[in-house]
PDB file of C-alpha atoms in Angstrom:
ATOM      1  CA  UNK A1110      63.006  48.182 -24.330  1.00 48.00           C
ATOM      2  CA  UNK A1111      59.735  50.344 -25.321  1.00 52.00           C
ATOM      3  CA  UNK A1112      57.695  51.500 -22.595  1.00 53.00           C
ATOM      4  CA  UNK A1113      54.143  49.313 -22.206  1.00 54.00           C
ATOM      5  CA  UNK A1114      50.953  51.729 -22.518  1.00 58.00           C
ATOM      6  CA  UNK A1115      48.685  51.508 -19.950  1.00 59.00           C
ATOM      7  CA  UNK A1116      44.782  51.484 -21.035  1.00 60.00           C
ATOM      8  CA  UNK A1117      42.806  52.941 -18.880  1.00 54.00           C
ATOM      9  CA  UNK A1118      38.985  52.766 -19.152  1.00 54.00           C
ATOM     10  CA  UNK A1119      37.143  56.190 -19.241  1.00 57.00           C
ATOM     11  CA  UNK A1120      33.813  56.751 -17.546  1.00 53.00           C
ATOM     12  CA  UNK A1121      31.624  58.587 -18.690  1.00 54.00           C
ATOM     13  CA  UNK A1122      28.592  60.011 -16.553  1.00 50.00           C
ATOM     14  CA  UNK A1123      25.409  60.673 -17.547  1.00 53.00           C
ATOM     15  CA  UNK A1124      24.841  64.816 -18.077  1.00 54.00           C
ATOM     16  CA  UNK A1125      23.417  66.286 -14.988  1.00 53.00           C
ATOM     17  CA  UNK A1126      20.048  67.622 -15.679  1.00 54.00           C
ATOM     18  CA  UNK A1127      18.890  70.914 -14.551  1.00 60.00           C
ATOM     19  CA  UNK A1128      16.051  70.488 -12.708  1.00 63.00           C
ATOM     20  CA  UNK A1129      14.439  66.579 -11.762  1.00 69.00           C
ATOM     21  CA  UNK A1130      11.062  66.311 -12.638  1.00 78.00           C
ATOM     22  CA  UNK A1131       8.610  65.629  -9.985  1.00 85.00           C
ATOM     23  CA  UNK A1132       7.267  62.107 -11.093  1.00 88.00           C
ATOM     24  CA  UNK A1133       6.052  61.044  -7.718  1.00 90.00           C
ATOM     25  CA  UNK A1134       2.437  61.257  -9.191  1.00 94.00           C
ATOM     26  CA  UNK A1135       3.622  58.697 -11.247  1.00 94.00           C
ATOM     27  CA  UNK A1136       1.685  54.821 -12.536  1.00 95.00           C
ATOM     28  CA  UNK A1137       5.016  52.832 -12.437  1.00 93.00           C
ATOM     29  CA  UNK A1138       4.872  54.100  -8.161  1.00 93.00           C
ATOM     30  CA  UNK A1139       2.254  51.729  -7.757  1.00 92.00           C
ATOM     31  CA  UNK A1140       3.593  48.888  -9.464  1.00 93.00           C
ATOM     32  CA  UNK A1141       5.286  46.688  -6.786  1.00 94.00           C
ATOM     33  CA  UNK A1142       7.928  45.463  -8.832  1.00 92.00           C
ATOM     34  CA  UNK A1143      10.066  48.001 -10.986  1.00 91.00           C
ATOM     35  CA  UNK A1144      11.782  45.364 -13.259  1.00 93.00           C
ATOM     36  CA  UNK A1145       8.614  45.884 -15.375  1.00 94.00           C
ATOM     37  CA  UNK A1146       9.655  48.695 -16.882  1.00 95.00           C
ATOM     38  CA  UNK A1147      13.274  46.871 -17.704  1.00 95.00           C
ATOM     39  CA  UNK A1148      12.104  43.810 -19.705  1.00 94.00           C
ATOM     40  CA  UNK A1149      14.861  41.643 -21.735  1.00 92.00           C
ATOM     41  CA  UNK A1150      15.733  43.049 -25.011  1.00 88.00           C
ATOM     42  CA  UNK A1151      12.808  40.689 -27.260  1.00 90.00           C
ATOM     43  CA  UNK A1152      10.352  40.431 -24.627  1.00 94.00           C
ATOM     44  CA  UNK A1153       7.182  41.997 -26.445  1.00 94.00           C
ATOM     45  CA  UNK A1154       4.744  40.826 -24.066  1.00 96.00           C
ATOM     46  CA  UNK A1155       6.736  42.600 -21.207  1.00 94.00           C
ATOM     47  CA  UNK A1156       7.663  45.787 -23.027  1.00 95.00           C
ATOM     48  CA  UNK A1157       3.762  45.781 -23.853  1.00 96.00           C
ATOM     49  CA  UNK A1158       3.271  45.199 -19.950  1.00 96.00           C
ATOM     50  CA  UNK A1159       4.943  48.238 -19.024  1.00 96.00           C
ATOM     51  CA  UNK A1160       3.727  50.501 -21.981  1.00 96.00           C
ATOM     52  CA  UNK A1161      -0.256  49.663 -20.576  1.00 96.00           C
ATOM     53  CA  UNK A1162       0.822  50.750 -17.093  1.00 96.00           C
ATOM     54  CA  UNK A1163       2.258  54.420 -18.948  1.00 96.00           C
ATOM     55  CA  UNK A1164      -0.446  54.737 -21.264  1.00 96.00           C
ATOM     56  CA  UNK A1165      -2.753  55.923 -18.177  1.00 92.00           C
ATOM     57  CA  UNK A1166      -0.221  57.653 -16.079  1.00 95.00           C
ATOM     58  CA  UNK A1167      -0.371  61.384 -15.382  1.00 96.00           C
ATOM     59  CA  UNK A1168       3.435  62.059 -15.923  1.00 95.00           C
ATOM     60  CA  UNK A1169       4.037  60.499 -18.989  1.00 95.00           C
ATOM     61  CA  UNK A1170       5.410  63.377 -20.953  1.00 92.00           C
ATOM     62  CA  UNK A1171       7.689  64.631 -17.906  1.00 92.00           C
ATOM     63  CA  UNK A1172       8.984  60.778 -17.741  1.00 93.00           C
ATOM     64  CA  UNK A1173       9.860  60.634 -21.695  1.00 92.00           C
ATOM     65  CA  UNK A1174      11.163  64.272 -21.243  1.00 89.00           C
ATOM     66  CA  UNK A1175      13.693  63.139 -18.209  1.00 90.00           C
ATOM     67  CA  UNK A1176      14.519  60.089 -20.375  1.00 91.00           C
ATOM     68  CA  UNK A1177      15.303  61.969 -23.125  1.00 88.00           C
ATOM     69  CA  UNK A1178      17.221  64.448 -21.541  1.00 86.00           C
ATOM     70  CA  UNK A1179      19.556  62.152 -19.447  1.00 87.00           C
ATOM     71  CA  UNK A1180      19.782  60.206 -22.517  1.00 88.00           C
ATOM     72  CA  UNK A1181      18.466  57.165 -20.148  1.00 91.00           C
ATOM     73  CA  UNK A1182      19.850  53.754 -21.950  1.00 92.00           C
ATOM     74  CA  UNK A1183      17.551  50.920 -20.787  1.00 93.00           C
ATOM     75  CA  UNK A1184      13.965  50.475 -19.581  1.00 94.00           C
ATOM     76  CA  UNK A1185      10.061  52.102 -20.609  1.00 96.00           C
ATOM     77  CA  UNK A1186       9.847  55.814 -19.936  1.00 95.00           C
ATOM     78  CA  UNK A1187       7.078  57.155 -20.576  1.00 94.00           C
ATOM     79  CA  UNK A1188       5.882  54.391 -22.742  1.00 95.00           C
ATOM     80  CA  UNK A1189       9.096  54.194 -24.907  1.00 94.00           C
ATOM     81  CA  UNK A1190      11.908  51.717 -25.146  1.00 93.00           C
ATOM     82  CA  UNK A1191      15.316  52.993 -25.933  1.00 92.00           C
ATOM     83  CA  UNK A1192      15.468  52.307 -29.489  1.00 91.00           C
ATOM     84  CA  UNK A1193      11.904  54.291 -29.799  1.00 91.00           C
ATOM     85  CA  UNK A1194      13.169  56.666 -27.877  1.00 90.00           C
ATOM     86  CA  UNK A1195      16.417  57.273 -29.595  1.00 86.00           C
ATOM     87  CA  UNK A1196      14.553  57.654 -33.076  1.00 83.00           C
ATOM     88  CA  UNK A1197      11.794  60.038 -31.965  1.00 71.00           C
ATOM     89  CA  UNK A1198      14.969  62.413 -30.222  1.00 66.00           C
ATOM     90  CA  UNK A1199      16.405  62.150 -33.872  1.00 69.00           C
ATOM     91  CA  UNK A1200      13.212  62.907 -35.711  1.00 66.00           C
ATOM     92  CA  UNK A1201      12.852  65.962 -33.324  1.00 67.00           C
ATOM     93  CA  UNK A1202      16.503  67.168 -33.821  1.00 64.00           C
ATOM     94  CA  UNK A1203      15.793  67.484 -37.539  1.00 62.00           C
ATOM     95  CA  UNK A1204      12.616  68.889 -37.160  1.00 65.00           C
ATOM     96  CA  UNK A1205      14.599  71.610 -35.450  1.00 64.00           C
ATOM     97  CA  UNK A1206      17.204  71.830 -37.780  1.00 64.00           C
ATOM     98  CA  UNK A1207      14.499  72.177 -40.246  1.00 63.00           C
ATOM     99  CA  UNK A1208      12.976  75.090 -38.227  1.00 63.00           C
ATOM    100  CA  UNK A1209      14.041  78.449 -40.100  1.00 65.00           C
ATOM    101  CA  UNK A1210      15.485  80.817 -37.616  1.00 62.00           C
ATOM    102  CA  UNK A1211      13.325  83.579 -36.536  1.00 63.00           C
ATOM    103  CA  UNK A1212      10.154  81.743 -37.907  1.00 56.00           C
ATOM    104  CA  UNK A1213      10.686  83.365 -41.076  1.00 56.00           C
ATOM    105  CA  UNK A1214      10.321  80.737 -43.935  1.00 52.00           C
TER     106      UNK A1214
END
């Protein structure tokens, strides 16, 4: 009789990030309900909700930054969705790649 394999489900965590920005200056602190910034996949007029309140807001760069860096799946950081933000991290990796070493061309 052959031995039954046993699946076991991996987990994997997030990487831990250095240092947390400080985002406590932050537009979406003010907004009483934080499911704004976690509209349905398809919901324009939401995703547009939450991309007004990050236009304005004072951390905006730090936010996309942390998102980017924890490579954050779901929600509006720093005024992009995860599918924006997954294409402008590509479009910066090549720019890097692109980037002769040194800065000599």
């Amino acid at each position: 009789m052959a031995a039954s394999a046993r699946r076991v489900a991996r987990v994997t965590m997030p990487p831990l990030l250095d240092a947390v920005p400080d985002l406590s200056a932050g537009a979406c602190r003010s907004v009483p309900d934080p499911d704004v910034f976690f509209p349905e996949v398809g919901d324009e007029v939401g995703a547009a909700r939450a991309r007004r309140i990050c236009a304005g807001c004072p951390v905006r760069s730090a936010c996309l930054a942390y998102a980017l860096a924890a490579d954050e799946p779901h929600g509006i950081f720093g005024g992009l969705d995860p599918k924006e933000r997954g294409s402008w991290s590509r479009r910066a990796a090549a720019a890097v790649a692109l980037t002769p070493v040194g800065g000599a061309a």
